[in-house]
Amino acid sequence: MIDLRNGASEPVTLDEAKAWCRIERDDEDALIAQLIASAREAAEAETGLVLVRRGFRLALDPVPPDGWVEVPRVPLVSIDAVTAYDGAGQPAAIPLHEAIVERALGVEAIRLAPPVRSSAANGVEIDVTAGLAPGMVPATIIHAMRLVVAASYELRGVVDPALQPGLVPAAARALLARHRRVRL
C-alpha cells in the first residue's frame, strides 16, 4: 500500500509537543516536527490505525480471484478511484460502484465486481482515503505520542533524526497496546 502523503495536520501539534517536553526555544522546531511525525508513524505501526486522514493506493497484480481485497490501513473512509490495467498495460477507469466497501467480522475490505476482475489482466490500482477524522485520535494515543517525542528528543544526540524513534518507552507501548488490532 502506497501512502500518498496528502494528510492534514499531525494529532500532536508542535506547540503541544514543546510544552510537554518543556522546550521554550525555537531553534529545534524542525527537529521536533520530525519527531512528531516519527511518533505518529510508530503509533500507526503499533496500532494499525491511520491517525491522520490521507490517501493511499493499493496496487494489486494479480487481482484476487474472488475480488476480496483486505485494506491494511483503517479506518477506511472512501474509495476514490479504481484503475484496471488490461493485457496491453493500458489503464481504464472503473466506475466506483464496481468496488464496494465491506466491513465484516472486524475486517475492512473492498469487494471488486466480476467486470473489474475480468478487465484487470495486468492488475488494478485502488485509491482510497483512510484515517481518523481530525480531533478523533484517542487521548491515550496522543499521550503515547508525547512520550515518544520526549524520549526521542532526549536521544537526539545519540540517534540520528532520520532513524527516530530510537526508543518507544514502555508506558507508550502500554498505552498503544489497547488500540492494537488483533485478529484470530
Short mmCIF file of C-alpha atoms in Angstrom, two decimals:
data_model
loop_
_atom_site.label_atom_id
_atom_site.label_comp_id
_atom_site.label_asym_id
_atom_site.label_seq_id
_atom_site.Cartn_x
_atom_site.Cartn_y
_atom_site.Cartn_z
CA MET A 1 0.00 0.00 0.00
CA ILE A 2 1.43 3.34 -1.05
CA ASP A 3 0.98 6.33 1.26
CA LEU A 4 0.10 9.32 -0.93
CA ARG A 5 1.01 11.72 1.94
CA ASN A 6 -1.80 14.19 1.43
CA GLY A 7 -2.99 14.26 5.02
CA ALA A 8 -3.94 17.01 7.39
CA SER A 9 -2.00 18.19 10.41
CA GLU A 10 -0.45 15.88 12.99
CA PRO A 11 -2.51 14.78 16.03
CA VAL A 12 0.07 16.42 18.32
CA THR A 13 0.94 20.00 17.39
CA LEU A 14 4.40 21.49 17.59
CA ASP A 15 3.30 23.74 20.46
CA GLU A 16 1.82 20.80 22.40
CA ALA A 17 4.98 18.75 21.98
CA LYS A 18 7.20 21.64 23.03
CA ALA A 19 5.04 22.32 26.09
CA TRP A 20 5.11 18.61 27.04
CA CYS A 21 8.90 18.49 26.67
CA ARG A 22 9.30 21.90 28.36
CA ILE A 23 11.13 23.37 25.39
CA GLU A 24 10.94 27.16 25.14
CA ARG A 25 13.34 27.91 22.31
CA ASP A 26 12.50 27.77 18.60
CA ASP A 27 15.80 26.71 17.04
CA GLU A 28 14.86 22.99 17.03
CA ASP A 29 11.29 23.30 15.74
CA ALA A 30 12.08 21.40 12.53
CA LEU A 31 13.59 18.54 14.53
CA ILE A 32 10.61 18.41 16.89
CA ALA A 33 8.19 18.40 13.93
CA GLN A 34 10.13 15.45 12.50
CA LEU A 35 9.96 13.66 15.87
CA ILE A 36 6.18 14.21 15.98
CA ALA A 37 5.82 12.62 12.52
CA SER A 38 8.04 9.71 13.62
CA ALA A 39 5.96 9.24 16.77
CA ARG A 40 2.76 9.18 14.69
CA GLU A 41 4.26 6.64 12.30
CA ALA A 42 5.33 4.46 15.24
CA ALA A 43 1.82 4.70 16.76
CA GLU A 44 0.25 3.81 13.41
CA ALA A 45 2.57 0.82 13.02
CA GLU A 46 1.80 -0.37 16.55
CA THR A 47 -1.98 0.03 16.35
CA GLY A 48 -2.80 -0.49 12.68
CA LEU A 49 -4.83 2.74 12.78
CA VAL A 50 -4.28 5.66 10.41
CA LEU A 51 -4.18 8.65 12.75
CA VAL A 52 -4.16 11.38 10.08
CA ARG A 53 -6.76 11.01 7.34
CA ARG A 54 -4.99 10.73 4.00
CA GLY A 55 -4.88 8.95 0.67
CA PHE A 56 -3.42 5.55 -0.08
CA ARG A 57 -3.02 3.46 -3.22
CA LEU A 58 -3.42 -0.31 -3.26
CA ALA A 59 -1.65 -1.89 -6.23
CA LEU A 60 -2.65 -5.49 -6.92
CA ASP A 61 -1.26 -7.81 -9.55
CA PRO A 62 -2.79 -10.28 -9.88
CA VAL A 63 -6.27 -9.35 -8.74
CA PRO A 64 -7.58 -11.87 -6.20
CA PRO A 65 -9.89 -14.34 -7.99
CA ASP A 66 -12.72 -13.73 -5.52
CA GLY A 67 -12.31 -9.93 -5.76
CA TRP A 68 -11.87 -9.62 -1.99
CA VAL A 69 -9.17 -7.06 -1.11
CA GLU A 70 -8.44 -6.53 2.57
CA VAL A 71 -7.46 -2.94 3.34
CA PRO A 72 -4.46 -2.91 5.70
CA ARG A 73 -4.96 0.73 6.72
CA VAL A 74 -8.05 1.52 8.78
CA PRO A 75 -10.48 3.08 9.25
CA LEU A 76 -11.38 3.08 5.57
CA VAL A 77 -13.27 6.26 4.72
CA SER A 78 -13.85 6.05 0.96
CA ILE A 79 -12.85 4.53 -2.34
CA ASP A 80 -11.66 7.41 -4.50
CA ALA A 81 -10.62 5.77 -7.78
CA VAL A 82 -10.23 2.33 -9.34
CA THR A 83 -7.97 1.78 -12.36
CA ALA A 84 -7.71 -1.58 -14.12
CA TYR A 85 -4.83 -2.43 -16.47
CA ASP A 86 -5.67 -4.59 -19.49
CA GLY A 87 -3.47 -7.20 -21.19
CA ALA A 88 -1.56 -4.47 -23.04
CA GLY A 89 -1.00 -2.50 -19.84
CA GLN A 90 -3.43 0.26 -20.78
CA PRO A 91 -5.27 1.87 -17.85
CA ALA A 92 -9.05 2.06 -17.73
CA ALA A 93 -11.00 3.97 -15.09
CA ILE A 94 -13.57 1.74 -13.41
CA PRO A 95 -16.86 3.15 -12.08
CA LEU A 96 -16.75 3.34 -8.29
CA HIS A 97 -19.93 1.28 -7.91
CA GLU A 98 -17.88 -1.72 -9.16
CA ALA A 99 -15.86 -1.60 -5.91
CA ILE A 100 -17.82 -1.99 -2.70
CA VAL A 101 -16.61 -1.40 0.85
CA GLU A 102 -17.18 -4.47 3.02
CA ARG A 103 -16.98 -4.44 6.80
CA ALA A 104 -17.40 -7.88 8.26
CA LEU A 105 -16.01 -9.52 11.37
CA GLY A 106 -13.74 -6.58 12.17
CA VAL A 107 -12.12 -6.57 8.73
CA GLU A 108 -12.33 -3.66 6.33
CA ALA A 109 -12.12 -4.74 2.71
CA ILE A 110 -13.09 -3.89 -0.84
CA ARG A 111 -15.00 -6.33 -3.00
CA LEU A 112 -14.27 -5.90 -6.70
CA ALA A 113 -17.14 -6.81 -9.02
CA PRO A 114 -16.60 -9.51 -11.68
CA PRO A 115 -16.24 -6.98 -14.54
CA VAL A 116 -13.29 -5.40 -12.74
CA ARG A 117 -11.61 -8.74 -12.17
CA SER A 118 -12.04 -9.77 -15.81
CA SER A 119 -10.74 -6.46 -17.21
CA ALA A 120 -7.68 -6.28 -14.94
CA ALA A 121 -5.33 -8.69 -16.72
CA ASN A 122 -2.31 -6.67 -15.57
CA GLY A 123 -3.60 -5.66 -12.18
CA VAL A 124 -5.61 -2.93 -10.57
CA GLU A 125 -4.90 0.19 -8.55
CA ILE A 126 -7.39 1.33 -5.93
CA ASP A 127 -7.07 4.81 -4.44
CA VAL A 128 -8.68 5.10 -1.02
CA THR A 129 -8.93 7.57 1.82
CA ALA A 130 -8.32 6.14 5.27
CA GLY A 131 -7.84 7.57 8.71
CA LEU A 132 -9.44 9.08 11.73
CA ALA A 133 -11.21 12.40 11.41
CA PRO A 134 -9.37 15.43 12.80
CA GLY A 135 -9.82 15.62 16.56
CA MET A 136 -10.85 11.94 16.85
CA VAL A 137 -7.49 10.44 17.83
CA PRO A 138 -7.92 8.80 21.26
CA ALA A 139 -6.29 10.63 24.17
CA THR A 140 -4.23 7.55 25.06
CA ILE A 141 -2.61 7.56 21.61
CA ILE A 142 -1.87 11.28 21.84
CA HIS A 143 -0.29 10.73 25.26
CA ALA A 144 1.80 7.86 23.87
CA MET A 145 2.97 10.11 21.03
CA ARG A 146 4.04 12.78 23.54
CA LEU A 147 6.04 10.18 25.46
CA VAL A 148 7.76 9.03 22.27
CA VAL A 149 8.54 12.62 21.21
CA ALA A 150 10.03 13.38 24.65
CA ALA A 151 12.17 10.22 24.64
CA SER A 152 13.30 10.83 21.06
CA TYR A 153 14.17 14.44 21.86
CA GLU A 154 16.31 13.30 24.78
CA LEU A 155 18.11 10.84 22.46
CA ARG A 156 18.56 13.33 19.61
CA GLY A 157 22.34 13.35 20.03
CA VAL A 158 22.58 9.56 20.10
CA VAL A 159 20.10 8.51 17.41
CA ASP A 160 20.01 10.22 14.02
CA PRO A 161 16.68 12.06 13.48
CA ALA A 162 16.08 10.03 10.32
CA LEU A 163 16.17 6.84 12.44
CA GLN A 164 13.77 8.06 15.12
CA PRO A 165 12.02 7.00 17.18
CA GLY A 166 15.10 5.48 18.75
CA LEU A 167 13.11 4.49 21.81
CA VAL A 168 9.45 3.80 22.39
CA PRO A 169 9.01 3.93 26.17
CA ALA A 170 7.25 1.02 27.85
CA ALA A 171 4.49 3.37 29.02
CA ALA A 172 3.84 4.42 25.41
CA ARG A 173 3.72 0.77 24.28
CA ALA A 174 1.21 0.00 27.04
CA LEU A 175 -0.98 2.94 26.02
CA LEU A 176 -0.88 1.88 22.36
CA ALA A 177 -1.49 -1.82 23.11
CA ARG A 178 -5.16 -1.26 23.91
CA HIS A 179 -5.70 0.08 20.37
CA ARG A 180 -3.82 -2.69 18.56
CA ARG A 181 -5.88 -4.63 16.02
CA VAL A 182 -5.79 -8.31 16.86
CA ARG A 183 -7.07 -10.99 14.50
CA LEU A 184 -7.73 -14.58 15.25
#
